[in-house]
Short mmCIF file of C-alpha atoms and ligand atoms in Angstrom, two decimals:
data_model
loop_
_atom_site.label_atom_id
_atom_site.label_comp_id
_atom_site.label_asym_id
_atom_site.label_seq_id
_atom_site.Cartn_x
_atom_site.Cartn_y
_atom_site.Cartn_z
CA UNK A 114 142.73 90.36 30.43
CA UNK A 115 141.32 86.90 31.15
CA UNK A 116 139.41 84.94 28.50
CA UNK A 117 136.25 85.56 30.53
CA UNK A 118 136.79 89.36 30.55
CA UNK A 119 137.53 89.33 26.85
CA UNK A 120 134.40 87.32 26.09
CA UNK A 121 132.25 89.61 28.26
CA UNK A 122 133.62 92.72 26.50
CA UNK A 123 132.78 91.16 23.12
CA UNK A 124 129.34 90.15 24.42
CA UNK A 125 128.65 93.67 25.71
CA UNK A 126 128.90 95.15 22.21
CA UNK A 127 126.70 92.35 20.83
CA UNK A 128 124.14 93.12 23.53
CA UNK A 129 124.29 96.83 22.66
CA UNK A 130 123.70 96.03 18.98
CA UNK A 131 120.75 93.86 20.01
CA UNK A 132 119.25 96.83 21.88
CA UNK A 133 119.72 99.01 18.78
CA UNK A 134 117.97 96.42 16.60
CA UNK A 135 115.11 96.34 19.10
CA UNK A 136 114.80 100.12 19.02
CA UNK A 137 114.58 100.05 15.20
CA UNK A 138 111.70 97.62 15.62
CA UNK A 139 110.04 99.90 18.20
CA UNK A 140 110.41 102.87 15.85
CA UNK A 141 108.87 100.91 12.99
CA UNK A 142 105.72 100.25 15.04
CA UNK A 143 105.36 103.75 16.49
CA UNK A 144 106.83 106.75 14.67
CA UNK A 145 108.46 105.62 11.40
CA UNK A 146 107.18 107.51 8.32
CA UNK A 147 104.78 105.42 6.26
CA UNK A 148 107.00 105.44 3.17
CA UNK A 149 110.15 104.18 4.92
CA UNK A 150 109.22 100.49 5.10
CA UNK A 151 111.43 99.22 2.31
CA UNK A 152 114.56 100.95 3.55
CA UNK A 153 113.80 99.85 7.09
CA UNK A 154 113.70 96.16 6.13
CA UNK A 155 117.14 96.60 4.60
CA UNK A 156 118.41 98.35 7.74
CA UNK A 157 116.99 95.61 9.94
CA UNK A 158 118.48 92.87 7.74
CA UNK A 159 121.87 94.61 7.88
CA UNK A 160 121.95 94.84 11.66
CA UNK A 161 120.68 91.26 12.12
CA UNK A 162 123.50 90.17 9.82
CA UNK A 163 126.06 91.96 11.99
CA UNK A 164 124.62 90.44 15.15
CA UNK A 165 124.46 86.94 13.63
CA UNK A 166 128.10 87.21 12.52
CA UNK A 167 129.16 88.17 16.05
CA UNK A 168 127.12 85.34 17.59
CA UNK A 169 128.86 82.79 15.35
CA UNK A 170 132.29 84.47 15.43
CA UNK A 171 135.13 81.97 15.79
CA UNK A 172 136.60 84.08 18.62
CA UNK A 173 133.54 83.26 20.77
CA UNK A 174 134.13 79.53 20.33
CA UNK A 175 137.86 79.91 21.10
CA UNK A 176 137.21 81.93 24.24
CA UNK A 177 134.51 79.53 25.42
CA UNK A 178 137.04 76.68 25.11
CA UNK A 179 139.48 78.55 27.34
CA UNK A 180 137.06 79.28 30.17
CA UNK A 181 136.60 76.94 33.12
CA UNK A 182 133.14 77.88 34.41
CA UNK A 183 133.65 76.16 37.76
CA UNK A 184 136.36 78.71 38.64
CA UNK A 185 133.95 81.65 38.22
CA UNK A 186 131.68 83.38 40.76
CA UNK A 187 127.90 82.82 40.57
CA UNK A 188 127.32 85.79 38.22
CA UNK A 189 130.12 84.62 35.92
CA UNK A 190 128.72 81.10 35.84
CA UNK A 191 125.26 82.43 34.97
CA UNK A 192 126.72 84.57 32.18
CA UNK A 193 128.53 81.55 30.80
CA UNK A 194 125.35 79.45 30.97
CA UNK A 195 123.59 82.00 28.72
CA UNK A 196 126.50 82.57 26.32
CA UNK A 197 127.25 78.85 25.87
CA UNK A 198 123.61 78.03 25.32
CA UNK A 199 123.11 80.80 22.74
CA UNK A 200 126.34 79.89 20.94
CA UNK A 201 125.50 76.20 20.78
CA UNK A 202 121.98 76.86 19.50
CA UNK A 203 123.14 79.33 16.85
CA UNK A 204 125.93 77.02 15.65
CA UNK A 205 123.56 74.07 15.26
CA UNK A 206 121.33 75.84 12.73
CA UNK A 207 122.81 75.82 9.19
CA UNK A 208 123.31 79.41 7.95
CA UNK A 209 121.44 78.58 4.73
CA UNK A 210 118.37 77.38 6.66
CA UNK A 211 118.37 80.49 8.89
CA UNK A 212 118.52 82.79 5.85
CA UNK A 213 115.76 80.88 4.01
CA UNK A 214 113.57 80.99 7.10
CA UNK A 215 113.98 84.75 7.55
CA UNK A 216 112.91 85.30 3.96
CA UNK A 217 110.04 82.82 4.10
CA UNK A 218 108.63 84.25 7.35
CA UNK A 219 108.47 87.75 5.97
CA UNK A 220 106.63 86.52 2.85
CA UNK A 221 104.37 84.20 4.88
CA UNK A 222 103.31 87.02 7.18
CA UNK A 223 102.01 88.99 4.20
CA UNK A 224 100.21 85.94 2.78
CA UNK A 225 98.67 85.24 6.21
CA UNK A 226 97.42 88.85 6.52
CA UNK A 227 95.79 88.69 3.09
CA UNK A 228 94.25 85.25 3.71
CA UNK A 229 92.83 86.51 6.98
CA UNK A 230 91.42 89.58 5.26
CA UNK A 231 89.77 87.32 2.63
CA UNK A 232 88.66 84.67 5.16
CA UNK A 233 90.45 82.00 3.15
CA UNK A 234 92.55 79.43 5.00
CA UNK A 235 93.36 77.55 1.77
CA UNK A 236 95.22 80.64 0.53
CA UNK A 237 97.53 80.43 3.53
CA UNK A 238 97.94 76.68 4.02
CA UNK A 239 100.59 76.03 1.29
CA UNK A 240 102.73 78.75 2.90
CA UNK A 241 102.19 77.35 6.37
CA UNK A 242 103.28 73.92 5.09
CA UNK A 243 106.60 75.41 3.99
CA UNK A 244 107.06 77.26 7.29
CA UNK A 245 106.30 74.05 9.20
CA UNK A 246 108.70 71.95 7.09
CA UNK A 247 111.56 74.34 7.74
CA UNK A 248 110.65 74.61 11.42
CA UNK A 249 110.81 70.83 11.76
CA UNK A 250 114.18 70.90 10.01
CA UNK A 251 115.37 73.55 12.46
CA UNK A 252 113.99 71.57 15.41
CA UNK A 253 115.80 68.42 14.21
CA UNK A 254 119.07 70.35 14.00
CA UNK A 255 118.59 71.72 17.52
CA UNK A 256 117.20 68.57 19.14
CA UNK A 257 120.12 66.33 18.22
CA UNK A 258 117.94 63.22 18.51
CA UNK A 259 115.77 64.58 21.35
CA UNK A 260 112.16 65.80 21.27
CA UNK A 261 111.54 68.24 18.40
CA UNK A 262 109.01 70.40 20.20
CA UNK A 263 111.16 70.66 23.34
CA UNK A 264 114.01 71.95 21.19
CA UNK A 265 111.80 74.81 19.94
CA UNK A 266 110.25 75.51 23.35
CA UNK A 267 113.75 75.86 24.80
CA UNK A 268 114.25 79.05 22.81
CA UNK A 269 111.52 80.82 24.80
CA UNK A 270 111.55 78.86 28.05
CA UNK A 271 114.98 77.37 28.72
CA UNK A 272 114.89 73.92 30.34
CA UNK A 273 111.09 73.54 30.13
CA UNK A 274 109.71 70.23 28.85
CA UNK A 275 106.49 69.99 26.86
CA UNK A 276 105.50 66.83 28.76
CA UNK A 277 105.58 68.77 32.08
CA UNK A 278 103.54 71.60 30.57
CA UNK A 279 101.10 69.09 29.13
CA UNK A 280 100.46 67.58 32.57
CA UNK A 281 99.90 71.05 34.03
CA UNK A 282 97.63 72.16 31.18
CA UNK A 283 95.62 68.92 31.19
CA UNK A 284 94.87 69.58 34.86
CA UNK A 285 93.78 73.15 34.05
CA UNK A 286 91.59 72.50 31.04
CA UNK A 287 88.57 70.56 32.44
CA UNK A 288 88.37 72.87 35.48
CA UNK A 289 88.39 75.97 33.28
CA UNK A 290 85.73 74.49 30.98
CA UNK A 291 83.58 73.69 34.02
CA UNK A 292 84.05 77.17 35.53
CA UNK A 293 83.23 78.95 32.25
CA UNK A 294 80.00 76.95 31.93
CA UNK A 295 78.87 77.79 35.45
CA UNK A 296 79.78 81.46 35.05
CA UNK A 297 78.08 81.91 31.66
CA UNK A 298 74.92 80.19 32.93
CA UNK A 299 74.73 82.33 36.09
CA UNK A 300 71.46 84.29 36.32
CA UNK A 301 73.14 87.59 37.16
CA UNK A 302 75.60 88.85 34.56
CA UNK A 303 77.64 92.05 35.15
CA UNK A 304 76.79 94.99 32.89
CA UNK A 305 79.14 96.01 30.09
CA UNK A 306 80.57 99.51 30.00
CA UNK A 307 78.59 101.85 27.74
CA UNK A 308 79.25 105.26 26.21
CA UNK A 309 82.25 106.78 24.48
CA UNK A 310 85.52 107.70 26.15
CA UNK A 311 87.73 110.47 24.85
CA UNK A 312 91.00 108.99 23.58
CA UNK A 313 93.22 111.84 24.80
CA UNK A 314 91.75 111.39 28.28
CA UNK A 315 92.40 107.63 28.03
CA UNK A 316 96.07 108.31 27.27
CA UNK A 317 96.30 110.74 30.20
CA UNK A 318 94.84 108.20 32.63
CA UNK A 319 96.92 105.39 31.10
CA UNK A 320 100.14 107.30 31.84
CA UNK A 321 98.90 107.88 35.37
CA UNK A 322 98.28 104.12 35.69
CA UNK A 323 101.79 103.34 34.41
CA UNK A 324 103.26 105.65 37.07
CA UNK A 325 100.99 104.11 39.71
CA UNK A 326 102.50 100.70 38.93
CA UNK A 327 106.03 102.05 39.33
CA UNK A 328 106.96 102.39 35.64
CA UNK A 329 109.92 104.80 35.44
CA UNK A 330 109.39 107.51 32.78
CA UNK A 331 113.01 108.66 33.12
CA UNK A 332 113.92 105.29 31.58
CA UNK A 333 110.86 104.65 29.45
CA UNK A 334 107.98 106.11 27.48
CA UNK A 335 104.44 105.19 26.45
CA UNK A 336 103.38 105.48 22.81
CA UNK A 337 100.52 104.15 20.72
CA UNK A 338 100.83 101.12 18.42
CA UNK A 339 98.39 98.78 16.69
CA UNK A 340 99.46 95.86 18.90
CA UNK A 341 100.71 96.75 22.38
CA UNK A 342 104.24 95.57 23.21
CA UNK A 343 107.26 96.39 25.34
CA UNK A 344 110.75 96.85 23.98
CA UNK A 345 114.26 97.20 25.36
CA UNK A 346 116.17 96.43 28.53
CA UNK A 347 118.24 98.36 31.06
CA UNK A 348 118.04 102.14 30.93
CA UNK A 349 115.66 102.39 27.95
CA UNK A 350 112.53 100.29 28.28
CA UNK A 351 109.60 101.47 26.16
CA UNK A 352 106.00 100.32 26.07
CA UNK A 353 103.08 100.88 23.73
CA UNK A 354 99.33 100.78 24.18
CA UNK A 355 96.26 101.48 22.04
CA UNK A 356 92.99 103.35 22.39
CA UNK A 357 89.43 102.54 21.39
CA UNK A 358 86.72 105.11 22.02
CA UNK A 359 84.19 102.48 23.12
CA UNK A 360 86.50 100.38 25.28
CA UNK A 361 88.86 102.23 27.64
CA UNK A 362 89.66 98.97 29.48
CA UNK A 363 91.49 97.78 26.37
CA UNK A 364 93.81 100.77 26.73
CA UNK A 365 94.22 100.61 30.52
CA UNK A 366 94.79 96.89 30.82
CA UNK A 367 97.07 96.74 27.77
CA UNK A 368 99.11 99.44 29.48
CA UNK A 369 99.19 97.69 32.86
CA UNK A 370 100.18 94.43 31.13
CA UNK A 371 103.05 96.08 29.23
CA UNK A 372 104.06 97.97 32.38
CA UNK A 373 104.50 94.56 34.02
CA UNK A 374 106.91 93.58 31.25
CA UNK A 375 108.58 96.98 31.35
CA UNK A 376 109.03 97.08 35.14
CA UNK A 377 110.62 93.63 35.03
CA UNK A 378 113.25 94.99 32.62
CA UNK A 379 113.67 98.29 34.50
CA UNK A 380 114.08 96.61 37.90
CA UNK A 381 116.86 94.17 37.01
CA UNK A 382 120.04 94.73 39.06
CA UNK A 383 121.89 97.49 37.20
CA UNK A 384 125.18 95.63 37.58
CA UNK A 385 123.87 93.30 34.84
CA UNK A 386 123.41 96.10 32.26
CA UNK A 387 124.28 94.95 28.71
CA UNK A 388 125.17 91.44 29.85
CA UNK A 389 123.13 88.26 29.26
CA UNK A 390 121.74 88.67 32.82
CA UNK A 391 120.39 92.15 32.03
CA UNK A 392 117.10 91.01 30.53
CA UNK A 393 114.11 88.94 31.60
CA UNK A 394 115.09 85.28 31.92
CA UNK A 395 112.28 83.65 29.88
CA UNK A 396 108.97 84.37 28.19
CA UNK A 397 107.10 82.50 30.92
CA UNK A 398 108.64 84.50 33.77
CA UNK A 399 108.11 87.69 31.75
CA UNK A 400 104.45 86.88 31.26
CA UNK A 401 104.09 86.10 34.97
CA UNK A 402 104.98 89.74 35.68
CA UNK A 403 102.70 91.27 33.04
CA UNK A 404 99.79 89.06 34.05
CA UNK A 405 100.08 89.56 37.81
CA UNK A 406 100.20 93.35 37.28
CA UNK A 407 97.24 93.17 34.90
CA UNK A 408 95.03 90.60 36.62
CA UNK A 409 95.76 89.65 40.22
CA UNK A 410 96.61 93.27 41.08
CA UNK A 411 95.00 95.42 38.36
CA UNK A 412 91.69 93.55 38.03
CA UNK A 413 91.35 92.86 41.77
CA UNK A 414 88.45 94.27 43.81
CA UNK A 415 90.70 96.62 45.81
CA UNK A 416 92.46 98.23 42.86
CA UNK A 417 89.36 98.49 40.63
CA UNK A 418 87.65 100.31 43.52
CA UNK A 419 90.32 103.00 43.21
CA UNK A 420 90.20 102.90 39.38
CA UNK A 421 86.43 103.48 39.48
CA UNK A 422 87.03 106.83 41.20
CA UNK A 423 89.78 107.75 38.71
CA UNK A 424 87.50 106.95 35.78
CA UNK A 425 84.67 109.06 37.19
CA UNK A 426 87.13 111.94 37.65
CA UNK A 427 88.35 111.58 34.06
CA UNK A 428 85.11 110.82 32.20
CA UNK A 429 82.26 111.79 34.53
CA UNK A 430 79.44 109.24 34.85
CA UNK A 431 80.62 105.92 33.35
CA UNK A 432 77.18 104.27 33.51
CA UNK A 433 78.06 101.90 36.36
CA UNK A 434 76.38 102.32 39.75
CA UNK A 435 79.19 101.73 42.22
CA UNK A 436 82.64 100.21 42.80
CA UNK A 437 81.21 96.73 43.34
CA UNK A 438 79.33 96.78 40.02
CA UNK A 439 82.42 98.26 38.36
CA UNK A 440 84.51 95.30 39.60
CA UNK A 441 82.03 92.96 37.84
CA UNK A 442 82.17 95.08 34.67
CA UNK A 443 85.98 94.96 34.56
CA UNK A 444 85.90 91.18 35.00
CA UNK A 445 83.02 90.33 32.65
CA UNK A 446 83.32 86.84 31.15
CA UNK A 447 82.24 86.05 27.61
CA UNK A 448 83.20 83.31 25.20
CA UNK A 449 84.71 85.39 22.40
CA UNK A 450 86.72 83.94 19.54
CA UNK A 451 89.83 86.06 19.94
CA UNK A 452 92.65 85.06 22.31
CA UNK A 453 94.02 88.56 22.85
CA UNK A 454 90.59 89.83 23.95
CA UNK A 455 89.82 86.91 26.25
CA UNK A 456 88.97 87.16 29.94
CA UNK A 457 90.97 85.39 32.64
CA UNK A 458 88.96 82.15 32.42
CA UNK A 459 88.95 81.78 28.64
CA UNK A 460 92.48 83.02 28.00
CA UNK A 461 94.23 79.81 28.94
CA UNK A 462 91.73 77.68 27.01
CA UNK A 463 92.83 79.56 23.88
CA UNK A 464 96.50 78.95 24.61
CA UNK A 465 96.09 75.30 25.58
CA UNK A 466 94.39 74.66 22.24
CA UNK A 467 97.25 76.20 20.28
CA UNK A 468 99.80 74.26 22.34
CA UNK A 469 98.15 70.91 21.55
CA UNK A 470 97.69 71.74 17.85
CA UNK A 471 101.19 73.05 17.23
CA UNK A 472 102.76 70.19 19.15
CA UNK A 473 100.86 67.72 16.95
CA UNK A 474 102.00 69.61 13.82
CA UNK A 475 105.66 69.56 14.88
CA UNK A 476 105.40 65.86 15.78
CA UNK A 477 103.95 65.15 12.32
CA UNK A 478 100.63 63.93 13.80
CA UNK A 479 98.55 66.79 12.38
CA UNK A 480 98.91 68.01 8.81
CA UNK A 481 98.35 71.63 7.84
CA UNK A 482 95.48 70.57 5.57
CA UNK A 483 93.62 69.20 8.64
CA UNK A 484 94.46 72.14 10.89
CA UNK A 485 91.31 74.19 10.30
CA UNK A 486 88.99 71.26 11.07
CA UNK A 487 91.01 70.29 14.14
CA UNK A 488 90.91 73.88 15.39
CA UNK A 489 87.16 74.29 14.87
CA UNK A 490 86.35 70.98 16.54
CA UNK A 491 88.47 71.76 19.58
CA UNK A 492 87.13 75.30 19.84
CA UNK A 493 83.55 74.13 19.96
CA UNK A 494 84.38 71.52 22.60
CA UNK A 495 86.10 74.00 24.93
CA UNK A 496 84.15 77.22 24.26
CA UNK A 497 80.68 75.86 23.51
CA UNK A 498 80.29 77.85 20.28
CA UNK A 499 81.21 77.10 16.65
CA UNK A 500 83.84 79.19 14.88
CA UNK A 501 82.04 81.43 12.38
CA UNK A 502 84.92 82.48 10.12
CA UNK A 503 88.68 81.84 9.73
CA UNK A 504 89.69 85.27 11.06
CA UNK A 505 87.94 84.25 14.28
CA UNK A 506 89.54 80.82 14.05
CA UNK A 507 92.91 79.51 12.97
CA UNK A 508 93.88 82.65 11.04
CA UNK A 509 93.63 84.97 14.05
CA UNK A 510 97.21 84.85 15.36
CA UNK A 511 100.33 85.89 13.45
CA UNK A 512 102.60 83.46 15.35
CA UNK A 513 102.70 80.41 13.07
CA UNK A 514 103.20 82.47 9.91
CA UNK A 515 106.46 83.83 11.32
CA UNK A 516 107.59 80.44 12.62
CA UNK A 517 106.81 81.03 16.30
CA UNK A 518 106.26 77.40 17.32
CA UNK A 519 106.90 76.71 21.00
CA UNK A 520 106.00 80.24 22.06
CA UNK A 521 102.28 79.87 22.89
CA UNK A 522 102.63 77.67 25.99
CA UNK A 523 104.75 80.35 27.70
CA UNK A 524 101.62 82.53 27.91
CA UNK A 525 99.83 79.97 30.05
CA UNK A 526 102.96 79.06 31.98
CA UNK A 527 103.18 82.77 32.83
CA UNK A 528 99.60 82.69 34.12
CA UNK A 529 100.37 79.62 36.22
CA UNK A 530 103.44 81.38 37.63
CA UNK A 531 101.40 84.54 38.29
CA UNK A 532 98.94 82.40 40.29
CA UNK A 533 101.80 81.00 42.38
CA UNK A 534 103.40 84.41 42.94
CA UNK A 535 100.06 85.94 43.93
CA UNK A 536 99.58 83.26 46.58
CA UNK A 537 103.07 83.81 48.02
CA UNK A 538 102.84 87.61 47.80
CA UNK A 539 99.51 87.74 49.61
CA UNK A 540 100.81 85.46 52.35
CA UNK A 541 103.81 87.78 52.78
CA UNK A 542 101.76 91.00 52.60
CA UNK A 543 98.46 90.49 54.44
CA UNK A 544 97.64 94.25 54.32
CA UNK A 545 98.16 94.47 50.56
CA UNK A 546 94.55 95.28 49.59
CA UNK A 547 94.38 98.31 51.88
CA UNK A 548 97.16 99.95 49.85
CA UNK A 549 95.71 98.87 46.49
CA UNK A 550 92.30 100.31 47.43
CA UNK A 551 94.06 103.68 47.77
CA UNK A 552 95.87 103.30 44.43
CA UNK A 553 99.18 102.41 46.11
CA UNK A 554 100.78 99.39 44.41
CA UNK A 555 104.23 99.88 45.96
CA UNK A 556 104.01 96.94 48.39
CA UNK A 557 103.09 94.53 45.57
CA UNK A 558 105.50 95.87 42.97
CA UNK A 559 108.26 96.11 45.61
CA UNK A 560 107.72 92.46 46.55
CA UNK A 561 107.92 91.40 42.89
CA UNK A 562 111.04 93.52 42.30
CA UNK A 563 112.74 92.04 45.35
CA UNK A 564 111.75 88.42 44.79
CA UNK A 565 111.68 88.10 41.00
CA UNK A 566 112.63 91.08 38.87
CA UNK A 567 116.02 92.11 40.28
CA UNK A 568 117.57 88.73 39.39
CA UNK A 569 117.26 89.14 35.62
CA UNK A 570 118.94 86.11 34.06
CA UNK A 571 120.88 85.05 37.16
CA UNK A 572 118.71 82.02 38.01
CA UNK A 573 117.00 79.38 35.85
CA UNK A 574 113.41 80.42 34.99
CA UNK A 575 111.60 77.87 37.11
CA UNK A 576 114.04 78.39 39.99
CA UNK A 577 113.30 82.15 40.17
CA UNK A 578 109.61 81.36 40.68
CA UNK A 579 110.19 78.52 43.11
CA UNK A 580 112.61 80.61 45.19
CA UNK A 581 110.17 83.55 45.28
CA UNK A 582 107.20 81.36 46.25
CA UNK A 583 108.89 78.90 48.60
CA UNK A 584 106.99 76.05 46.92
CA UNK A 585 107.19 74.15 43.62
CA UNK A 586 105.09 75.88 40.94
CA UNK A 587 101.82 74.18 39.96
CA UNK A 588 98.48 75.12 38.39
CA UNK A 589 96.62 74.78 41.72
CA UNK A 590 97.02 78.38 43.01
CA UNK A 591 95.79 79.82 39.67
CA UNK A 592 92.72 77.55 39.75
CA UNK A 593 91.98 78.43 43.38
CA UNK A 594 92.29 82.12 42.57
CA UNK A 595 89.98 81.94 39.52
CA UNK A 596 87.42 79.81 41.35
CA UNK A 597 87.29 82.18 44.34
CA UNK A 598 87.22 85.34 42.25
CA UNK A 599 84.64 84.39 39.63
CA UNK A 600 82.65 82.30 42.08
CA UNK A 601 82.15 85.46 44.15
CA UNK A 602 81.43 87.83 41.21
CA UNK A 603 78.91 85.48 39.57
CA UNK A 604 77.54 83.80 42.70
CA UNK A 605 78.41 80.29 41.46
ZN1 ZN B 29 102.77 89.83 27.60
#
């Protein structure tokens, strides 16, 4: 057995344990009995401990020293890129810091939830200060003299640089602000959906939608959870959605979004199963798949025309005159406070704001005590309305309480990538809309499987997108798409 084979065999079991830990998390959010929480945290801590011990096992370091990557085939080299990177990152963080962080994040999440409930930022800020201090300590350990924020970003988007994202986002922001103003001031606004929509019927149609987008139920399942998510890789990729009697779009588009994540995992080359290549390569590339399924395909005029018919079949009269009006209803723009409920124009403005604020916090340029004011000021500038309460402002997202700094920008990077992929896909498939209008997504999902999803972790994140598109990714295709789409719907 070569050192490479030995390392890959060791890695395979670590990957399998990682899948088990993920499934425990899935179970906790879907079917776990209410009273099992305490035992579950102990179970989760135990399995994370086992995985952490394997990731820092001296044998991994020894084997890595024996392997000459240049002698390996392309797949072997890619595996080594992932294993070396993960090993180096894990070894840089002192065990004591990692343990303290895990404990702090679980406490901070509870404090955040209570502060949000009570609309009291000052109840959360001392906790956030501690989380931030430890995060900066972690970043310093990882950065080794380099940029602190880049070191954190690298965990979610390997090789990305915050300065590149900043340039991209600064080009997006004024154009989005301008477009939102024109759209919201347009004389003709699309009608909102009205009425109530049976939740069992929503779940039936949502499963039909998942199938329509190519989600494989032999290797997945759809359950309900408070916050929709996808979980698992390889042969067991599960997604969740939610229902709301007044808003079936929440259910359908949460499902289509998670199906995008799920199909990415399901469509990776099966030769990569339980290896570092057997899962999506980065958060940004992952989000490009969920967002292109959800928006460029799922909220397009062709597909919503088909969905209109499906909704009438399921619910009878939905209070919208025809497919054209329905397309406007699906794509209604309004300047809400909440990121996760935002339309395609506002969504990135939410993310860009968090990116700038968290980068300033990590750099030491913005203190936690000034965060709420900085948030409210920026929100009013970009959204044109004042924040009315903390739960609609800087207490709305869980991310910072659990130390997720460097994660937010991958949402917008994913949207930028989705814009690029949509441009390339439509150039390659000029007849695409004819299929979508009949509820057939196979040409689109097949193109994405072939050009993006099958590669898993083989290529670097940005390279997967650039290879699929045939041009260097930029924000321009996303802006062109938004301008054309909302310009037409709103007549601006
Ligand atoms: Zn997502």
